[in-house]
PDB file of C-alpha atoms in Angstrom:
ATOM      1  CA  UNK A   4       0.000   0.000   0.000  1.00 47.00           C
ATOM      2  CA  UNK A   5       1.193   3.631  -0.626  1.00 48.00           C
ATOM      3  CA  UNK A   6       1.733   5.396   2.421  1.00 47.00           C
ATOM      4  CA  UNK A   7      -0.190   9.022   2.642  1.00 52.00           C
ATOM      5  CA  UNK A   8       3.184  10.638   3.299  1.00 53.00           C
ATOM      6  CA  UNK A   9       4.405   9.043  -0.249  1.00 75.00           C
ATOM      7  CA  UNK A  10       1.756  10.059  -2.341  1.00 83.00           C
ATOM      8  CA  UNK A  11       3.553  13.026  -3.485  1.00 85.00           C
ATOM      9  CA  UNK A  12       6.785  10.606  -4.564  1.00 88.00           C
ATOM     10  CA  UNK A  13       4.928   8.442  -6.381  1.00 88.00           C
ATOM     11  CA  UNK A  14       2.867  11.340  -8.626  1.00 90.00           C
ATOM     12  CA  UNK A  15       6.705  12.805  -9.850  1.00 91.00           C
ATOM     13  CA  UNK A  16       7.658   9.269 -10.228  1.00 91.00           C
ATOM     14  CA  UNK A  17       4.946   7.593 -12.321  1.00 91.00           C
ATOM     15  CA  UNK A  18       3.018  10.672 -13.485  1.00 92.00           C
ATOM     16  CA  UNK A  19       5.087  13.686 -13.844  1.00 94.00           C
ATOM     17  CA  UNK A  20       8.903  12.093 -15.424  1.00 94.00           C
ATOM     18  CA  UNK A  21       6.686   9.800 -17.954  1.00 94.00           C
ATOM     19  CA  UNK A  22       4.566  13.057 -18.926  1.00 94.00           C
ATOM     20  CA  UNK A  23       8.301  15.088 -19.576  1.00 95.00           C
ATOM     21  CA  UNK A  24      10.023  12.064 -21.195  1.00 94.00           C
ATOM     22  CA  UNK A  25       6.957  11.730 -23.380  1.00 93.00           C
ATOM     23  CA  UNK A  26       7.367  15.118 -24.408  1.00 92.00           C
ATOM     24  CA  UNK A  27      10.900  14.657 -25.224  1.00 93.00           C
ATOM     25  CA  UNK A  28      10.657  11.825 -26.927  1.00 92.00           C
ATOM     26  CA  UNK A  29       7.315  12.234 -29.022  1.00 90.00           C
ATOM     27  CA  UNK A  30       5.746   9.577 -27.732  1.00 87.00           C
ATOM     28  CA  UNK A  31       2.530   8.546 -25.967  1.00 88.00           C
ATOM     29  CA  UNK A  32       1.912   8.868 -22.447  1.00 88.00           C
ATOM     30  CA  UNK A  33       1.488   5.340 -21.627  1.00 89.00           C
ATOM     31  CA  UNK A  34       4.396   4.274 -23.777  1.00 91.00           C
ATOM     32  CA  UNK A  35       6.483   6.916 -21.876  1.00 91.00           C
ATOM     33  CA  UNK A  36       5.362   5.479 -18.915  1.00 92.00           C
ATOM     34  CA  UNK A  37       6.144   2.011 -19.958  1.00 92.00           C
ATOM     35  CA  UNK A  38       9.627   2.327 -20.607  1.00 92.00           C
ATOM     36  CA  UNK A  39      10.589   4.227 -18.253  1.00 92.00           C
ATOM     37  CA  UNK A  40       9.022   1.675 -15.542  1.00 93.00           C
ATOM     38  CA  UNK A  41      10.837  -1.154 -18.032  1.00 93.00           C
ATOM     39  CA  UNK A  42      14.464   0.880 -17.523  1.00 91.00           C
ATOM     40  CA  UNK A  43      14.007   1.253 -13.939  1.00 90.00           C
ATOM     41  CA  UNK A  44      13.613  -2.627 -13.524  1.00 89.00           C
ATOM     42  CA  UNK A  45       9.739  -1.955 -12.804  1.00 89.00           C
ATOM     43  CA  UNK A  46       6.886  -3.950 -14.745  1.00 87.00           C
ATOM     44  CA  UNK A  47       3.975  -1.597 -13.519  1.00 86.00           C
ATOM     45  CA  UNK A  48       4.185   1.397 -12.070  1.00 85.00           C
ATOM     46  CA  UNK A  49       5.387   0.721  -8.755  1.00 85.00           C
ATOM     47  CA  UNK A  50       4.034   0.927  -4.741  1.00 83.00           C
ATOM     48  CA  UNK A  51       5.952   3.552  -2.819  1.00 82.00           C
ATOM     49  CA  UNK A  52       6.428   3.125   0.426  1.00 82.00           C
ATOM     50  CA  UNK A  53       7.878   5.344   3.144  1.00 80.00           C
ATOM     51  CA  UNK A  54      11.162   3.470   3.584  1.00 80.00           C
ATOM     52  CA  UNK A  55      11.692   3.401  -0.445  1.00 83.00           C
ATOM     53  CA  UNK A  56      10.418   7.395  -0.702  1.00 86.00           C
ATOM     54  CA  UNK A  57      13.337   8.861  -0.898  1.00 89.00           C
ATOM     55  CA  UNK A  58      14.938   6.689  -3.741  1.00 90.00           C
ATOM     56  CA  UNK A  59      11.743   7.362  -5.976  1.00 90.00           C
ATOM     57  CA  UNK A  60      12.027  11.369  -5.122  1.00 91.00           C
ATOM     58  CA  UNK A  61      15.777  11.491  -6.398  1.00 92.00           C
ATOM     59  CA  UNK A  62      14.872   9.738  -9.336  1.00 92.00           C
ATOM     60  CA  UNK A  63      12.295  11.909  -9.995  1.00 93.00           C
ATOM     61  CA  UNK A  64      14.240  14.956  -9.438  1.00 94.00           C
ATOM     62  CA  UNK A  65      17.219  13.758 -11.104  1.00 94.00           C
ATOM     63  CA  UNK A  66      14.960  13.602 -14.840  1.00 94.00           C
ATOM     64  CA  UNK A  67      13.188  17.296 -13.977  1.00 95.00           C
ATOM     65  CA  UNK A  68      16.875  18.895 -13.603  1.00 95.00           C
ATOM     66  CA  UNK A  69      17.912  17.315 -16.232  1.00 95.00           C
ATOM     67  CA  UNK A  70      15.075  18.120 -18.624  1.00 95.00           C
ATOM     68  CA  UNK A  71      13.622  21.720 -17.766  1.00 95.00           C
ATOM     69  CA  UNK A  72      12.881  23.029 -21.104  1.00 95.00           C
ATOM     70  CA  UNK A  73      10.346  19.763 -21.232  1.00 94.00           C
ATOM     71  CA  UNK A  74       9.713  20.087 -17.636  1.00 96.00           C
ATOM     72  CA  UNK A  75       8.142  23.409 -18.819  1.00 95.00           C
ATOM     73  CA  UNK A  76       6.222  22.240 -21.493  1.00 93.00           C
ATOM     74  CA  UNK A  77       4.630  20.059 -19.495  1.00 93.00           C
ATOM     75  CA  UNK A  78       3.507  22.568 -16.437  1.00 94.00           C
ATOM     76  CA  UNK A  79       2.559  24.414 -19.637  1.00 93.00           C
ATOM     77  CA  UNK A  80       0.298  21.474 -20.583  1.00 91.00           C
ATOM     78  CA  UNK A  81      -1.210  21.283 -17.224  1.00 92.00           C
ATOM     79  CA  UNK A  82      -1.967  24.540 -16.381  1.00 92.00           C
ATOM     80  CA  UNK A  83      -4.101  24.710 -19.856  1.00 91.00           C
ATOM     81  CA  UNK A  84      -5.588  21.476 -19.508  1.00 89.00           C
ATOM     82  CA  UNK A  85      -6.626  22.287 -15.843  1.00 91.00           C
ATOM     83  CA  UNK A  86      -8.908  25.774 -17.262  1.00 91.00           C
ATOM     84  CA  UNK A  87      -9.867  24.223 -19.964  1.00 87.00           C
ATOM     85  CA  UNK A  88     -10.746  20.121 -19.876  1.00 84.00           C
ATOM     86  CA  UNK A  89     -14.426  19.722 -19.700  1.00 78.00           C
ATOM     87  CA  UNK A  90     -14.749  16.072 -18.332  1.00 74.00           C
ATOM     88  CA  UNK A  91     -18.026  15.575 -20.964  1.00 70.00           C
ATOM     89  CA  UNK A  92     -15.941  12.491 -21.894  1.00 65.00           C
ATOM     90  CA  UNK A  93     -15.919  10.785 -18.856  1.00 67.00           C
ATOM     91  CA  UNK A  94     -19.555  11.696 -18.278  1.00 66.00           C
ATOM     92  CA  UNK A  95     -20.725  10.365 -21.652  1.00 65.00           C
ATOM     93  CA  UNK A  96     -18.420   7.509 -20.708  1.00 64.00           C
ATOM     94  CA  UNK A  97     -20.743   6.875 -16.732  1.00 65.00           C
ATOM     95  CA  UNK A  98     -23.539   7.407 -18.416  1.00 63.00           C
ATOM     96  CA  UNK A  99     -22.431   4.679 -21.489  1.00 64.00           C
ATOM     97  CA  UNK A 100     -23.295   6.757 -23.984  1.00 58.00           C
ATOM     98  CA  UNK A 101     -20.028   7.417 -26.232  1.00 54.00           C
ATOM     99  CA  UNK A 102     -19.993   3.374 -27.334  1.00 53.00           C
ATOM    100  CA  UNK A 103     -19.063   3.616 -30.957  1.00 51.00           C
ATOM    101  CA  UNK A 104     -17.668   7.183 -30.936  1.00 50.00           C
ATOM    102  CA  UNK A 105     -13.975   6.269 -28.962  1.00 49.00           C
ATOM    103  CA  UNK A 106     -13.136   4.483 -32.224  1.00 51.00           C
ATOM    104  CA  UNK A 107     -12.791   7.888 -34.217  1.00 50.00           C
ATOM    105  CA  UNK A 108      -9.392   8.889 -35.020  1.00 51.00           C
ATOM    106  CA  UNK A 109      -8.276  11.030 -32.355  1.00 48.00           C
ATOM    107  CA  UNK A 110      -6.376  15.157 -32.112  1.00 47.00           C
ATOM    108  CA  UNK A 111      -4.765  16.154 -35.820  1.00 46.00           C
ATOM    109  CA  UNK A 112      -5.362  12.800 -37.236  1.00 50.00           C
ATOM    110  CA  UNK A 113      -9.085  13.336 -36.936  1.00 53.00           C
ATOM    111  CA  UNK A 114      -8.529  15.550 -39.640  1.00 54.00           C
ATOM    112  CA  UNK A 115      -6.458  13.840 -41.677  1.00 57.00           C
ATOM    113  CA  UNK A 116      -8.613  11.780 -42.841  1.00 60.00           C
ATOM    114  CA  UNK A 117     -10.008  11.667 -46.579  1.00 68.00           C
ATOM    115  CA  UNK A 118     -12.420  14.537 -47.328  1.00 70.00           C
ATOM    116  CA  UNK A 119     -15.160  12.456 -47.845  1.00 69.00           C
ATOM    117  CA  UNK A 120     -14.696  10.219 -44.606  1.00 67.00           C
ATOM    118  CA  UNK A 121     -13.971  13.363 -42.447  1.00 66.00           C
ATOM    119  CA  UNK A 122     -17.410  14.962 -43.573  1.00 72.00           C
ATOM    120  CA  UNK A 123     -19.005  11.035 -42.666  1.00 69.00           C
ATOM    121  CA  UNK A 124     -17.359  11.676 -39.498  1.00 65.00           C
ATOM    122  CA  UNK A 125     -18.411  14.871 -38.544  1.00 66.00           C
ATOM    123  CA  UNK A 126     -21.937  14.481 -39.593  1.00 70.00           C
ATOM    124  CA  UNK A 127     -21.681  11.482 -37.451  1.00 67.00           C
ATOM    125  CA  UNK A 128     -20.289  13.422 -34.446  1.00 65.00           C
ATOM    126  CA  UNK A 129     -22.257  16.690 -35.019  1.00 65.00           C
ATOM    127  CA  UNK A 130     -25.583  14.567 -34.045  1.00 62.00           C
ATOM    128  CA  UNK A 131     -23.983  12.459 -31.316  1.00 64.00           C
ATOM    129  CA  UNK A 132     -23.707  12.899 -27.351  1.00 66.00           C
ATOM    130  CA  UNK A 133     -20.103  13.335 -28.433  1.00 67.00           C
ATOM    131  CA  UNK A 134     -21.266  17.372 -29.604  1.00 70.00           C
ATOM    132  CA  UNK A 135     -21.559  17.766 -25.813  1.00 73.00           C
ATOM    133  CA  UNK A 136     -17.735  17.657 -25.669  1.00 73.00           C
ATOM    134  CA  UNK A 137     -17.211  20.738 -28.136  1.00 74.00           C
ATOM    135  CA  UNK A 138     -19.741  22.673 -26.411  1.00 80.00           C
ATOM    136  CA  UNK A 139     -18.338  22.010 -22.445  1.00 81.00           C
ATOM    137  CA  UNK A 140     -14.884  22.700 -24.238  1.00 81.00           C
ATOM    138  CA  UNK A 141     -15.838  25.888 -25.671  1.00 84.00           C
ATOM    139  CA  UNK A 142     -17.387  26.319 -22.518  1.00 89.00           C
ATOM    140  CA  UNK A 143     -14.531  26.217 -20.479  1.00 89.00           C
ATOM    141  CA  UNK A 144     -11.821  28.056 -22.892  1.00 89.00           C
ATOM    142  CA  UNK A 145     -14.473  31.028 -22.612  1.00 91.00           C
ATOM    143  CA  UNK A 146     -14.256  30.517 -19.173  1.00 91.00           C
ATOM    144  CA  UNK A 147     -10.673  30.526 -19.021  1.00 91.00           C
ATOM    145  CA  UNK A 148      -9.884  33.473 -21.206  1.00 91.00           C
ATOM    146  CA  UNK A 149     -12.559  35.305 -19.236  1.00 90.00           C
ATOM    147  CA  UNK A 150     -10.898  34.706 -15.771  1.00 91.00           C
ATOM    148  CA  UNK A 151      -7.569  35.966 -17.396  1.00 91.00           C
ATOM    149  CA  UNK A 152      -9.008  39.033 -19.088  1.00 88.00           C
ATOM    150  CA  UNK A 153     -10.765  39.357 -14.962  1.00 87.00           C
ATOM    151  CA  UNK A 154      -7.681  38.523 -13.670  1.00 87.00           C
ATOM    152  CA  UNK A 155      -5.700  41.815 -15.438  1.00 86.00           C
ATOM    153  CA  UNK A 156      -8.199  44.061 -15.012  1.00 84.00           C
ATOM    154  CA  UNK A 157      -8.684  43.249 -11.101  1.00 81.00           C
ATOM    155  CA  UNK A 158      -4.947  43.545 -11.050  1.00 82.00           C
ATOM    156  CA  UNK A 159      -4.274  46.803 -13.221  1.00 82.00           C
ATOM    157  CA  UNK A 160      -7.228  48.976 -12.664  1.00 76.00           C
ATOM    158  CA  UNK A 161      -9.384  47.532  -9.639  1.00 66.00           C
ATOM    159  CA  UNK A 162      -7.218  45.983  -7.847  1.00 69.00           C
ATOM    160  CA  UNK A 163      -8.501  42.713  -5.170  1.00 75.00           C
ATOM    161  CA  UNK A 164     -10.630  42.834  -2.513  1.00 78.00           C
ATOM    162  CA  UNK A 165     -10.240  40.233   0.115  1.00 83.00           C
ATOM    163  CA  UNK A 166     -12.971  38.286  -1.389  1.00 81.00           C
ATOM    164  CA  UNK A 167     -11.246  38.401  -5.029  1.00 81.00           C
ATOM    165  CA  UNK A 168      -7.951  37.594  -3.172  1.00 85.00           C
ATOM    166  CA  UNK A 169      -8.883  34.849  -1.365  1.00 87.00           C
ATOM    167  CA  UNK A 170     -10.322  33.316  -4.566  1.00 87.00           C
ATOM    168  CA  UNK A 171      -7.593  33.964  -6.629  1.00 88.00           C
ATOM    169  CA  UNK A 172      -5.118  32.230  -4.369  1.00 91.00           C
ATOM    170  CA  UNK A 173      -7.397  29.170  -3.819  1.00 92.00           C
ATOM    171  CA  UNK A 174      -7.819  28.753  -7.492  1.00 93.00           C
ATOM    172  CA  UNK A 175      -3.900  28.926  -8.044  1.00 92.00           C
ATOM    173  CA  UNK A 176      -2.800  26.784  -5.487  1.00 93.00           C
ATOM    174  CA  UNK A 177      -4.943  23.915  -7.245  1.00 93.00           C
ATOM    175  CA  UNK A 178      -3.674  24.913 -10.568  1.00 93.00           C
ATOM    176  CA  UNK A 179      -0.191  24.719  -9.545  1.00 93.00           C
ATOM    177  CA  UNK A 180      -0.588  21.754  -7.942  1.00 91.00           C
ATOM    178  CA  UNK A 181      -2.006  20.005 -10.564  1.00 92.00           C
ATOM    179  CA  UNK A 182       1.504  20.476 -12.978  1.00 93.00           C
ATOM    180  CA  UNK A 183       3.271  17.394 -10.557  1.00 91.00           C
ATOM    181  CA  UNK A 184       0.563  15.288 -12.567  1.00 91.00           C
ATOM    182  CA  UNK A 185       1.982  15.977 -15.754  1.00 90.00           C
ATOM    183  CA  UNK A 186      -0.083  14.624 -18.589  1.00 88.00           C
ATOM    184  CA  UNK A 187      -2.564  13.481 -16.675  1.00 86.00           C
ATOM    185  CA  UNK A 188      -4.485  16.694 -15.514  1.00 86.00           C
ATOM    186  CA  UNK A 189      -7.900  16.583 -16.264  1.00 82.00           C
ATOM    187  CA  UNK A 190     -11.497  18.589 -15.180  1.00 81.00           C
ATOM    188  CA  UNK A 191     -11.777  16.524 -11.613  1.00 84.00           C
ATOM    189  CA  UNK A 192      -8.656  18.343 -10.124  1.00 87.00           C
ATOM    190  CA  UNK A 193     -10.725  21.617 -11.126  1.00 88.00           C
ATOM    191  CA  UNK A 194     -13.665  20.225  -9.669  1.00 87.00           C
ATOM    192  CA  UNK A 195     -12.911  21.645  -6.198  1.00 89.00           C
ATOM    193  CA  UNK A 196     -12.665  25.757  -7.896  1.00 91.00           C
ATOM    194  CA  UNK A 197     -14.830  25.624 -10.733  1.00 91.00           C
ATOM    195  CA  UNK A 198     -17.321  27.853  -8.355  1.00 91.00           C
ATOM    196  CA  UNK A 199     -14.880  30.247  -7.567  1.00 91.00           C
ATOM    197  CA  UNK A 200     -13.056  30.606 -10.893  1.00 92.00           C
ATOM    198  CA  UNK A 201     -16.923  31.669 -12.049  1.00 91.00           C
ATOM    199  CA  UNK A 202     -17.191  33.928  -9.351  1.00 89.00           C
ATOM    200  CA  UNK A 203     -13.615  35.090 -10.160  1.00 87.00           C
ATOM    201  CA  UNK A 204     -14.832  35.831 -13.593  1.00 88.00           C
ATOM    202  CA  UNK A 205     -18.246  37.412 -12.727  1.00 88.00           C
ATOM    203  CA  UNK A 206     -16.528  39.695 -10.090  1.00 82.00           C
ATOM    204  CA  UNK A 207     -14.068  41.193 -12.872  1.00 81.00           C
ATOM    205  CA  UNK A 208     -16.705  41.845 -15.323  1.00 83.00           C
ATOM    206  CA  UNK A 209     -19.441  43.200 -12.926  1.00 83.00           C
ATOM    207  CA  UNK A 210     -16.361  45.610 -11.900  1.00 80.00           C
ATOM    208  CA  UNK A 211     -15.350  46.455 -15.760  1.00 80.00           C
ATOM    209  CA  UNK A 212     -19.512  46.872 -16.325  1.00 83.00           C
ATOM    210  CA  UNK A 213     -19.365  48.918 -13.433  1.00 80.00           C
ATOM    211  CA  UNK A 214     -16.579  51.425 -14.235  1.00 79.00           C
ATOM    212  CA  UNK A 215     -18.041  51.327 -17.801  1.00 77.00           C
ATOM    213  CA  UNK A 216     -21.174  52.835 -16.969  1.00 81.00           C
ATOM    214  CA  UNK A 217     -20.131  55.155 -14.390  1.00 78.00           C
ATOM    215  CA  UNK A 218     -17.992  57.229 -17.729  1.00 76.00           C
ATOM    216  CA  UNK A 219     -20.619  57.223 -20.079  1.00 74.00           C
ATOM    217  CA  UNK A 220     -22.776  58.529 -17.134  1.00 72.00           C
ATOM    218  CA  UNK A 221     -20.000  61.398 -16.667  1.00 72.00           C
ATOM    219  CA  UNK A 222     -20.272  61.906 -20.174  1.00 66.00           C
ATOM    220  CA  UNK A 223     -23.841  62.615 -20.334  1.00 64.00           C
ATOM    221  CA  UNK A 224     -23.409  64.579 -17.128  1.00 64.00           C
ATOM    222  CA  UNK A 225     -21.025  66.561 -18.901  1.00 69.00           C
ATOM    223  CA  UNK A 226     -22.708  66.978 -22.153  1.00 60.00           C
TER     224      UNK A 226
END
């Protein structure tokens, strides 16, 4: 069994060095993860303990110093996919209705398919459960450029509150959090903020509305 106190050993070890070494080496996250369990004598990814935590952290550590640049691209990763994954997948996937629709080519080979089979697909898609997933994933990019754009203005012209504050720092510390799982972020580690990253959002634009109408009602006043 994995000790509480080794949890965070065993995420760098078997989630966050596959994630940067399958950046590195173009490949797939489970065949990152693979081989690097293979190399490191390990069939499966393997139970850390408390006596063995140490060992697992220093090998860990020892593939993030050497590989920052991909380190990077994978907090990069993370940070994105944790504002922006909409989980409709693994809803559509509880609820059993996505049988028949996993078998689509997946990312930029979707649409490198033949013009004729990518319109079959897309019709296909367009009236499946499946169109859920665009629209939570729009959903949620809106959402995340939204809190950004919030973010600035709170930060340039309106500065926090202790409410806005609080929420902000909540939000990040899950966010930065998240990057020690690598390639392997998805919506459920937002789950805990996705309130308060929409009351992040709604608090910068009820601020910008604010300010907005308060000069065109000095204009008037003025005219």
């Amino acid at each position: 069994m994995v000790g509480y106190s080794s949890i965070k050993e065993q995420v760098l070890y078997s989630t966050l060095v596959p994630s940067i070494l399958a950046i590195k080496n173009h490949q797939s996250y489970n065949q990152a993860q693979k081989e690097f369990f293979l190399a490191q004598g390990f069939n499966k990814s393997p139970d850390v303990n408390l006596d063995e935590a140490a060992w697992f952290k220093r090998q860990a550590i020892k593939v993030i110093y050497n590989n920052p640049v991909y380190f990077l691209e994978s907090a990069t990763i993370s940070l994105y996919t944790f504002f922006t994954h909409d989980g409709a997948l693994n809803l559509l996937s509880q609820l059993k209705l996505d049988n028949g629709y996993l078998n689509y080519p997946h990312g930029l080979s979707f649409f490198k398919q033949s013009f004729h089979g990518l319109i079959i697909s897309l019709a296909d898609l367009a009236g499946s459960p499946l169109a859920l997933v665009l629209l939570f994933r729009l959903f949620w990019i809106l959402t995340a450029v939204c809190f950004m754009m919030s973010l600035v203005y709170q930060a340039v012209k309106k500065g926090f509150n202790i409410y806005s504050g609080f929420f902000l720092v909540l939000i990040l510390y899950f966010a930065l959090t998240t990057i020690a799982n690598g390639l392997g972020v998805n919506a459920r580690f937002r789950y805990p903020v996705n309130a308060l990253i929409l009351i992040f959002v709604i608090q910068g634009w009820q601020a910008w509305l604010n300010e907005y109408r308060s000069k065109k009602l000095s204009v008037l006043e003025c005219s």
